[in-house]
Short mmCIF file of C-alpha atoms and ligand atoms in Angstrom, two decimals:
data_model
loop_
_atom_site.label_atom_id
_atom_site.label_comp_id
_atom_site.label_asym_id
_atom_site.label_seq_id
_atom_site.Cartn_x
_atom_site.Cartn_y
_atom_site.Cartn_z
CA MET G 11 -0.54 -42.75 52.56
CA ASP G 12 -1.58 -39.16 52.11
CA ASP G 13 -0.33 -37.11 48.97
CA LYS G 14 2.55 -35.32 50.89
CA THR G 15 3.80 -38.43 52.26
CA PHE G 16 3.73 -39.94 48.82
CA PHE G 17 5.52 -37.07 47.10
CA THR G 18 8.04 -37.02 50.04
CA LYS G 19 8.90 -40.56 49.21
CA ILE G 20 8.87 -40.44 45.31
CA LEU G 21 10.85 -37.09 45.12
CA GLY G 22 13.41 -38.57 48.02
CA ILE G 23 12.88 -35.35 50.13
CA HIS G 24 14.85 -35.50 53.47
CA LEU G 25 14.45 -33.32 56.62
CA PRO G 26 14.98 -30.37 57.21
CA TRP G 27 13.34 -30.24 53.81
CA PHE G 28 9.55 -31.50 53.70
CA VAL G 29 6.67 -31.25 51.27
CA LYS G 30 4.35 -28.58 52.47
CA GLN G 31 1.55 -28.90 50.00
CA VAL G 32 0.38 -30.69 47.12
CA VAL G 33 -2.20 -29.26 44.59
CA VAL G 34 -3.64 -31.50 41.94
CA ASN G 35 -5.36 -29.71 39.19
CA GLU G 36 -7.40 -32.30 37.10
CA LYS G 37 -8.66 -29.94 34.79
CA GLU G 38 -5.26 -28.61 33.66
CA GLN G 39 -3.64 -32.17 34.34
CA ARG G 40 -0.99 -30.38 36.42
CA VAL G 41 0.56 -31.12 39.97
CA ASP G 42 2.30 -28.57 42.06
CA VAL G 43 4.37 -29.71 44.83
CA TYR G 44 5.51 -27.04 47.28
CA ILE G 45 8.70 -27.80 49.30
CA ASP G 46 9.57 -25.97 52.43
CA HIS G 47 12.23 -26.45 55.41
CA GLU G 48 12.15 -26.58 59.13
CA ARG G 49 12.88 -23.28 60.83
CA ASP G 50 15.96 -24.15 62.96
CA ILE G 51 18.49 -24.89 60.18
CA LYS G 52 22.04 -23.95 59.22
CA VAL G 53 22.92 -23.26 55.46
CA ARG G 54 25.68 -24.29 53.48
CA CYS G 55 27.74 -21.60 51.65
CA SER G 56 28.04 -22.63 48.05
CA GLN G 57 31.56 -21.30 47.93
CA CYS G 58 33.36 -22.60 50.97
CA LYS G 59 31.04 -25.39 51.85
CA GLU G 60 30.75 -24.26 55.53
CA PHE G 61 27.47 -24.07 57.30
CA TYR G 62 26.19 -20.91 58.80
CA GLY G 63 22.89 -19.30 59.75
CA LEU G 64 19.96 -18.77 57.51
CA TYR G 65 20.12 -15.06 56.11
CA ASP G 66 16.80 -14.99 54.02
CA HIS G 67 15.20 -16.55 50.84
CA ALA G 68 15.57 -15.85 47.21
CA PRO G 69 12.24 -15.48 45.33
CA GLU G 70 10.23 -18.76 44.87
CA ARG G 71 11.70 -20.86 42.01
CA ILE G 72 9.57 -23.11 39.96
CA TYR G 73 11.04 -26.25 38.51
CA ARG G 74 9.54 -28.41 35.68
CA HIS G 75 9.74 -32.07 36.80
CA LEU G 76 9.02 -35.44 35.30
CA ASN G 77 5.39 -36.20 34.97
CA THR G 78 3.34 -37.88 37.65
CA CYS G 79 1.59 -40.39 35.60
CA GLN G 80 0.36 -38.16 32.68
CA MET G 81 0.22 -34.96 34.69
CA ALA G 82 2.96 -32.26 34.26
CA THR G 83 4.60 -31.83 37.64
CA TYR G 84 6.12 -28.62 39.18
CA ILE G 85 8.21 -28.21 42.24
CA HIS G 86 7.97 -24.92 44.07
CA VAL G 87 10.85 -23.87 46.33
CA ARG G 88 12.15 -20.78 47.91
CA PRO G 89 15.96 -21.18 48.03
CA PRO G 90 17.54 -20.06 51.27
CA ARG G 91 20.37 -17.92 51.32
CA VAL G 92 23.33 -17.88 53.70
CA ASN G 93 25.25 -14.89 55.12
CA CYS G 94 28.84 -16.30 54.94
CA PRO G 95 31.35 -14.11 56.92
CA THR G 96 33.83 -14.70 53.88
CA HIS G 97 31.69 -14.78 50.87
CA GLY G 98 28.69 -12.62 51.91
CA VAL G 99 25.15 -13.48 51.12
CA LYS G 100 25.02 -16.53 48.90
CA GLN G 101 22.16 -18.71 47.40
CA ILE G 102 22.71 -22.37 48.35
CA ASP G 103 23.43 -24.91 45.59
CA SER G 104 20.11 -26.08 44.77
CA GLU G 105 19.11 -29.83 45.54
CA PHE G 106 16.15 -29.67 42.99
CA GLY G 107 17.63 -28.34 39.75
CA GLU G 108 20.67 -26.36 38.70
CA ASN G 109 20.92 -22.71 39.59
CA GLY G 110 19.95 -20.94 36.35
CA SER G 111 17.70 -23.83 35.16
CA ASP G 112 13.75 -24.02 35.40
CA MET G 113 14.03 -27.90 35.30
CA THR G 114 14.62 -30.39 38.03
CA PHE G 115 17.87 -32.42 37.62
CA ALA G 116 15.67 -35.45 36.68
CA TYR G 117 13.72 -33.69 34.15
CA GLU G 118 16.62 -31.94 32.50
CA SER G 119 18.48 -35.23 32.27
CA PHE G 120 15.35 -36.62 30.56
CA VAL G 121 15.50 -33.61 28.04
CA ILE G 122 19.04 -34.25 27.29
CA GLN G 123 18.35 -38.13 26.71
CA VAL G 124 15.74 -37.10 24.30
CA ALA G 125 17.71 -34.70 22.54
CA GLN G 126 20.40 -37.23 21.95
CA GLU G 127 18.02 -39.10 19.79
CA CYS G 128 15.95 -36.49 18.39
CA SER G 129 16.15 -33.21 16.44
CA ILE G 130 15.52 -30.16 18.66
CA GLU G 131 11.96 -29.69 17.31
CA ALA G 132 11.16 -33.21 18.09
CA THR G 133 12.64 -32.88 21.65
CA GLY G 134 10.56 -29.88 22.13
CA ARG G 135 7.29 -31.59 20.96
CA ILE G 136 7.93 -34.67 23.17
CA CYS G 137 8.85 -32.73 26.37
CA GLY G 138 6.44 -30.15 25.97
CA LEU G 139 9.24 -27.33 25.67
CA SER G 140 9.26 -24.30 23.45
CA TRP G 141 12.21 -24.45 20.93
CA ASP G 142 14.05 -21.92 23.15
CA ARG G 143 13.70 -23.73 26.31
CA GLY G 144 14.73 -26.89 24.67
CA TRP G 145 17.71 -25.23 23.19
CA ASN G 146 18.66 -23.82 26.46
CA ALA G 147 18.90 -27.17 28.04
CA LEU G 148 21.24 -28.21 25.18
CA GLU G 149 23.36 -25.16 25.72
CA ARG G 150 23.63 -25.76 29.28
CA ALA G 151 24.40 -29.45 28.71
CA VAL G 152 27.34 -28.47 26.43
CA LYS G 153 28.70 -25.96 28.74
CA ARG G 154 28.59 -28.19 31.69
CA GLY G 155 30.25 -31.01 29.57
CA LEU G 156 33.17 -28.58 28.29
CA ALA G 157 33.63 -27.31 31.89
CA ARG G 158 34.27 -30.99 32.95
CA LYS G 159 36.32 -31.97 30.10
CA ALA G 160 40.02 -32.68 30.95
CA HIS G 161 42.33 -30.16 29.40
CA ARG G 162 44.58 -32.15 26.86
CA ILE G 163 45.49 -32.35 23.21
CA PRO G 164 45.11 -35.92 21.96
CA PRO G 165 48.25 -37.46 20.51
CA ARG G 166 46.68 -38.18 17.24
CA ILE G 167 44.21 -35.48 15.86
CA GLY G 168 42.37 -35.06 12.66
CA VAL G 169 41.50 -31.42 11.23
CA ASP G 170 38.47 -31.38 8.96
CA GLU G 171 36.39 -28.65 7.27
CA LYS G 172 32.53 -28.96 7.16
CA SER G 173 30.43 -26.85 5.04
CA ILE G 174 27.27 -25.78 6.67
CA ALA G 175 24.03 -24.96 5.05
CA ARG G 176 24.46 -23.14 1.80
CA GLY G 177 26.76 -20.16 1.00
CA HIS G 178 30.22 -21.43 1.28
CA LYS G 179 30.34 -21.11 5.07
CA TYR G 180 32.72 -23.65 6.82
CA GLU G 181 33.54 -24.81 10.39
CA SER G 182 36.90 -26.35 11.19
CA LEU G 183 36.64 -29.31 13.45
CA VAL G 184 39.39 -31.10 15.22
CA TYR G 185 38.85 -34.86 15.95
CA ASP G 186 40.51 -37.06 18.68
CA LEU G 187 41.33 -39.98 16.30
CA ASP G 188 41.83 -42.42 18.88
CA VAL G 189 38.64 -41.74 20.70
CA GLY G 190 36.54 -40.78 17.77
CA THR G 191 35.21 -37.68 19.26
CA VAL G 192 35.15 -34.15 17.99
CA GLU G 193 37.38 -32.11 20.27
CA TYR G 194 36.89 -28.65 19.03
CA VAL G 195 34.82 -26.49 16.43
CA CYS G 196 35.29 -23.02 15.36
CA ASP G 197 34.30 -20.67 12.40
CA ASP G 198 35.88 -20.70 8.99
CA ARG G 199 38.75 -22.80 7.69
CA LYS G 200 41.44 -20.32 7.93
CA GLN G 201 44.97 -20.50 9.53
CA GLU G 202 43.66 -18.61 12.61
CA SER G 203 40.83 -21.02 12.85
CA LEU G 204 43.01 -24.09 13.57
CA GLU G 205 45.40 -21.66 15.43
CA SER G 206 42.72 -20.84 17.90
CA TYR G 207 42.71 -24.47 18.92
CA TYR G 208 46.48 -24.89 19.17
CA LYS G 209 46.77 -21.72 21.24
CA ARG G 210 44.94 -23.30 24.06
CA PHE G 211 48.10 -25.40 24.86
CA SER G 212 51.33 -25.14 26.01
CA GLN G 213 54.43 -25.91 23.75
CA GLU G 214 54.88 -28.95 26.02
CA GLU G 215 51.54 -30.21 25.54
CA LEU G 216 51.78 -29.51 21.73
CA ALA G 217 55.04 -31.40 21.48
CA GLY G 218 53.11 -34.34 22.67
CA VAL G 219 51.11 -34.50 19.33
CA LYS G 220 52.31 -37.47 17.24
CA ALA G 221 50.35 -37.09 14.14
CA VAL G 222 47.82 -34.87 12.39
CA ALA G 223 45.45 -36.10 9.57
CA MET G 224 44.13 -33.28 7.27
CA ASP G 225 43.37 -32.33 3.79
CA MET G 226 45.68 -30.84 1.42
CA TRP G 227 44.76 -27.48 2.48
CA ASP G 228 47.43 -24.72 2.78
CA PRO G 229 45.94 -22.77 5.90
CA TYR G 230 45.85 -25.97 7.98
CA ILE G 231 49.30 -26.88 6.92
CA ALA G 232 50.55 -23.49 7.82
CA ALA G 233 48.89 -23.51 11.34
CA THR G 234 50.23 -26.91 12.11
CA LYS G 235 53.73 -26.03 10.93
CA ALA G 236 53.54 -22.88 13.14
CA TYR G 237 52.58 -24.58 16.25
CA ILE G 238 53.45 -28.33 16.26
CA PRO G 239 57.06 -29.21 16.54
CA ASP G 240 58.32 -31.30 13.90
CA ALA G 241 55.08 -30.90 12.13
CA LYS G 242 56.88 -32.12 8.66
CA LYS G 243 56.96 -35.61 9.81
CA LYS G 244 53.46 -35.49 11.58
CA ILE G 245 51.36 -34.16 8.99
CA VAL G 246 49.42 -36.99 7.14
CA PHE G 247 47.21 -35.99 4.24
CA ASP G 248 44.07 -37.73 4.41
CA ARG G 249 44.04 -40.82 2.00
CA PHE G 250 40.42 -40.48 1.16
CA HIS G 251 40.96 -36.83 0.12
CA VAL G 252 43.95 -37.68 -1.94
CA MET G 253 42.07 -40.46 -3.71
CA ARG G 254 39.16 -37.94 -4.19
CA HIS G 255 41.49 -35.80 -6.60
CA VAL G 256 42.14 -38.91 -8.64
CA LEU G 257 38.45 -39.77 -8.60
CA GLU G 258 37.31 -36.37 -9.73
CA ALA G 259 39.74 -36.54 -12.53
CA VAL G 260 38.39 -40.02 -13.55
CA ASP G 261 34.83 -38.60 -13.49
CA LYS G 262 36.09 -35.65 -15.64
CA VAL G 263 37.56 -38.16 -18.12
CA ARG G 264 34.20 -40.02 -18.39
CA LYS G 265 32.09 -36.93 -18.74
CA ASP G 266 34.20 -35.51 -21.54
CA GLU G 267 34.35 -38.87 -23.35
CA HIS G 268 30.49 -39.57 -22.96
CA LYS G 269 29.76 -36.09 -24.40
CA GLN G 270 32.00 -36.95 -27.44
CA LEU G 271 30.56 -40.26 -27.81
CA SER G 272 26.93 -38.99 -27.41
CA GLU G 273 27.53 -36.54 -30.23
CA LEU G 274 28.34 -39.77 -32.37
CA GLY G 275 25.05 -41.33 -31.21
CA GLU G 276 26.93 -43.94 -29.06
CA GLU G 277 25.34 -44.08 -25.35
CA ILE G 278 27.70 -46.74 -23.71
CA LEU G 279 28.73 -44.51 -20.94
CA LYS G 280 25.39 -43.48 -20.08
CA GLY G 281 24.49 -44.18 -16.47
CA THR G 282 27.79 -45.47 -15.63
CA LYS G 283 29.18 -42.78 -13.44
CA TYR G 284 29.54 -44.78 -10.25
CA LEU G 285 30.95 -47.87 -12.10
CA TRP G 286 34.24 -46.04 -12.48
CA LEU G 287 34.27 -44.30 -8.94
CA TRP G 288 33.52 -47.25 -6.82
CA SER G 289 36.39 -49.35 -5.87
CA GLN G 290 36.41 -52.60 -7.78
CA GLU G 291 35.21 -54.79 -5.04
CA ASN G 292 32.26 -52.61 -4.21
CA ILE G 293 30.64 -52.79 -7.69
CA PRO G 294 27.34 -54.53 -7.13
CA GLU G 295 27.00 -58.14 -8.45
CA TRP G 296 24.29 -57.34 -10.97
CA ARG G 297 26.17 -54.65 -12.89
CA ARG G 298 29.56 -56.68 -13.27
CA GLU G 299 28.96 -58.16 -16.48
CA GLU G 300 27.75 -54.64 -17.91
CA PHE G 301 31.01 -53.23 -16.57
CA ASP G 302 33.21 -56.00 -17.95
CA MET G 303 31.62 -55.58 -21.51
CA ILE G 304 32.49 -51.74 -21.29
CA LYS G 305 35.87 -52.20 -20.08
CA ALA G 306 36.65 -54.65 -23.09
CA LYS G 307 36.29 -51.47 -25.34
CA ASP G 308 39.13 -49.32 -25.70
CA LEU G 309 37.91 -46.41 -24.11
CA ARG G 310 39.71 -43.40 -22.36
CA VAL G 311 37.89 -43.70 -19.30
CA CYS G 312 39.17 -47.38 -18.91
CA ARG G 313 42.62 -46.22 -18.75
CA ALA G 314 41.78 -43.65 -16.18
CA TRP G 315 40.02 -46.11 -13.97
CA ALA G 316 43.01 -48.61 -14.21
CA ILE G 317 45.24 -45.84 -13.12
CA LYS G 318 43.07 -45.00 -10.17
CA GLU G 319 42.39 -48.38 -8.99
CA ASN G 320 46.41 -49.01 -9.34
CA LEU G 321 47.09 -46.08 -6.91
CA ARG G 322 45.02 -47.76 -4.27
CA HIS G 323 47.77 -50.21 -3.74
CA MET G 324 50.01 -47.35 -2.52
CA TRP G 325 48.22 -47.24 0.80
CA ASP G 326 49.43 -50.80 1.63
CA TYR G 327 53.11 -49.88 2.21
CA ARG G 328 54.45 -49.72 5.58
CA TYR G 329 57.55 -47.94 4.59
CA GLU G 330 57.95 -44.51 3.38
CA ALA G 331 60.65 -45.34 1.00
CA ASN G 332 58.72 -48.11 -0.53
CA MET G 333 55.53 -45.93 -0.91
CA ARG G 334 57.45 -43.36 -2.54
CA LYS G 335 58.89 -45.69 -5.13
CA TYR G 336 55.48 -47.10 -5.95
CA PHE G 337 54.28 -43.62 -6.29
CA LYS G 338 57.22 -42.69 -8.84
CA ARG G 339 56.16 -45.54 -10.89
CA TRP G 340 52.47 -44.61 -10.85
CA TYR G 341 53.33 -40.94 -11.56
CA PHE G 342 55.30 -41.86 -14.69
CA TRP G 343 52.29 -43.96 -15.92
CA ALA G 344 49.83 -41.31 -15.13
CA THR G 345 51.83 -38.38 -16.65
CA HIS G 346 52.22 -40.48 -19.85
CA SER G 347 48.40 -41.25 -20.09
CA ARG G 348 47.62 -38.61 -22.50
CA LEU G 349 44.63 -37.83 -20.07
CA GLU G 350 44.72 -34.36 -19.13
CA PRO G 351 42.71 -34.45 -15.92
CA ILE G 352 44.74 -37.42 -14.54
CA LYS G 353 48.05 -35.79 -15.30
CA LYS G 354 46.87 -32.71 -13.40
CA ALA G 355 45.77 -34.82 -10.36
CA ALA G 356 49.17 -36.65 -10.54
CA LYS G 357 50.89 -33.26 -10.23
CA THR G 358 48.93 -32.15 -7.38
CA LEU G 359 49.71 -35.49 -5.30
CA LYS G 360 53.38 -35.14 -6.44
CA ALA G 361 53.53 -31.66 -4.86
CA HIS G 362 52.37 -32.97 -1.65
CA MET G 363 53.98 -36.36 -1.60
CA ASP G 364 56.03 -35.69 1.52
CA ASN G 365 53.07 -35.77 3.76
CA ILE G 366 51.25 -38.40 1.79
CA ILE G 367 53.99 -40.94 2.40
CA THR G 368 53.90 -40.17 6.32
CA TYR G 369 50.77 -42.33 6.06
CA ALA G 370 52.95 -45.39 5.90
CA ARG G 371 54.19 -44.81 9.52
CA HIS G 372 51.17 -43.15 11.23
CA ARG G 373 48.36 -44.73 9.47
CA ILE G 374 45.66 -42.33 10.25
CA THR G 375 42.85 -40.76 8.23
CA ASN G 376 40.17 -38.37 9.00
CA ALA G 377 37.31 -40.92 8.65
CA LEU G 378 35.91 -41.20 12.32
CA GLY G 379 33.65 -44.10 13.38
CA GLU G 380 30.50 -44.58 11.37
CA SER G 381 28.42 -43.56 14.12
CA VAL G 382 30.17 -40.17 14.64
CA ASN G 383 30.18 -39.57 10.78
CA ALA G 384 26.39 -40.21 10.74
CA LYS G 385 25.77 -37.91 13.46
CA ILE G 386 27.67 -35.11 11.99
CA GLU G 387 25.65 -35.63 8.69
CA LYS G 388 22.43 -35.69 10.65
CA ILE G 389 23.31 -32.37 12.30
CA LYS G 390 24.18 -30.95 8.79
CA ARG G 391 20.79 -31.92 7.74
CA PHE G 392 19.22 -30.28 10.56
CA ALA G 393 21.33 -27.37 10.12
CA CYS G 394 18.37 -25.34 8.45
CA GLY G 395 16.52 -25.38 11.61
CA PHE G 396 19.56 -23.73 13.45
CA ARG G 397 19.41 -20.09 13.87
CA ASN G 398 23.08 -19.19 13.66
CA ARG G 399 26.31 -20.95 13.54
CA SER G 400 26.85 -20.89 17.23
CA HIS G 401 23.92 -23.24 17.29
CA TYR G 402 25.57 -25.61 14.79
CA ARG G 403 28.77 -25.70 16.86
CA THR G 404 26.64 -26.29 20.13
CA ALA G 405 24.87 -29.28 18.24
CA ILE G 406 28.20 -30.87 17.16
CA TYR G 407 29.70 -30.60 20.79
CA PHE G 408 26.28 -32.02 22.19
CA HIS G 409 26.21 -35.16 19.79
CA CYS G 410 29.77 -35.79 18.88
CA SER G 411 32.17 -34.93 21.59
CA GLY G 412 31.54 -37.64 24.17
CA LEU G 413 30.99 -35.03 26.80
CA ASP G 414 29.54 -35.67 30.17
CA LEU G 415 26.42 -33.66 29.76
CA PHE G 416 24.05 -34.57 32.51
CA PRO G 417 23.49 -32.18 35.36
CA CYS G 418 23.88 -33.76 38.90
CA PRO G 419 22.60 -32.67 42.37
CA PRO G 420 25.18 -31.18 44.90
CA ALA G 421 27.27 -34.21 46.52
CA ASN G 422 26.50 -33.03 50.06
CA ARG G 423 23.42 -31.79 51.73
CA THR G 424 22.93 -28.08 51.61
CA LEU G 425 20.72 -27.65 54.72
CA ILE G 426 21.10 -29.23 58.39
CA PHE G 427 19.18 -28.73 61.64
CA LYS G 428 21.15 -26.44 63.90
CA THR G 429 21.43 -29.14 66.51
CA VAL G 430 23.41 -31.27 64.20
CA SER G 431 27.04 -31.40 64.49
CA THR G 432 28.56 -30.46 61.14
CA GLN G 433 31.57 -32.51 61.90
CA TYR G 434 30.48 -35.58 59.91
CA LEU G 435 28.86 -33.89 56.77
CA GLY G 436 31.80 -33.33 54.67
CA GLY G 437 33.34 -30.27 53.39
CA THR G 438 33.42 -28.74 57.02
CA HIS G 439 36.02 -28.38 59.92
ZN1 ZN U 520 31.66 -19.22 52.24
#
């Protein structure tokens, strides 16, 4: 088998295309494969999919392909152009790699697979690409994925803010809570940020939203009330965010008390920060004895901790009325605790109670699947390598949106022999 036949087979080349020449450069460890086509052909218009005569050729394109053994391999082709009576002179849909890409379908798919597992720098190193070329493949993948994505607003969504890098810059993220994907990413965490998502949908589509999980963040509340019909019953404040307010209060009580005790030479609270913040069942075995010992003392942080642990039961209720009743009792206890941070947190919760108890019915939070959260955290860690915010957004779509990212060759042949009837080739008369 000569090298032309060999490459015809492994590249899956079919007439009227053929391999014209193969150049193996051992010194540079590189293979160049030149593809040409027979003369008497018809060319498919990329718009109407009809076959017409060959017009001319676009300049030669060189596509990076998967290695042949260890040698970097390149495909050279001059894409034919058609002169369509309806659409004018058009380049064909390329059978080798996407128009606008310098990689074959197979190579670009490989780059995407590597990028799904690695940082963009590592992808570049493994695939032998510059940062820019690697990044372009990612951007094209996301663009392709978003174009293929069905237009729909999920019935249960989560709205969340993520800080990026330093400097108090935020992005707003919208999740599909049922599927566990990031649906939308945009700059800032203002009312307009979230509205830019809602604006993409008709009133009818927006009415299909059943519940929205979010933090107690006024701009998101306002945006949702402005766009989602009956939002008052649908907004659910994220229980972890709600609990965070109380946890921060517990921590404040501990810090203040530790400071006071230290001044008296008592270090009992030293190194105990997380003992008070962890849920009781998560306290590691080896620290339980120590924790029980501290709890036996009459400390303010012990009371704060008990109040916090007690509030956790509120989330078990399945009826709003019962949840509200439980909260009322808790609220009385918290506000009579003489612990200022706890009192303050309790008041914040009370002000938002109407949309905390909606949890009883909807039972949603902003916690996505572990894997999606881990990916977002990883992207945040890589964020210093991103040159701007749009890169950060692209990375989130790439890793967390469940998009169909891979390029695919045209479904039907783009060249045929003049003598072949077009009747059986699809997309023609
Ligand atoms: Zn046409």
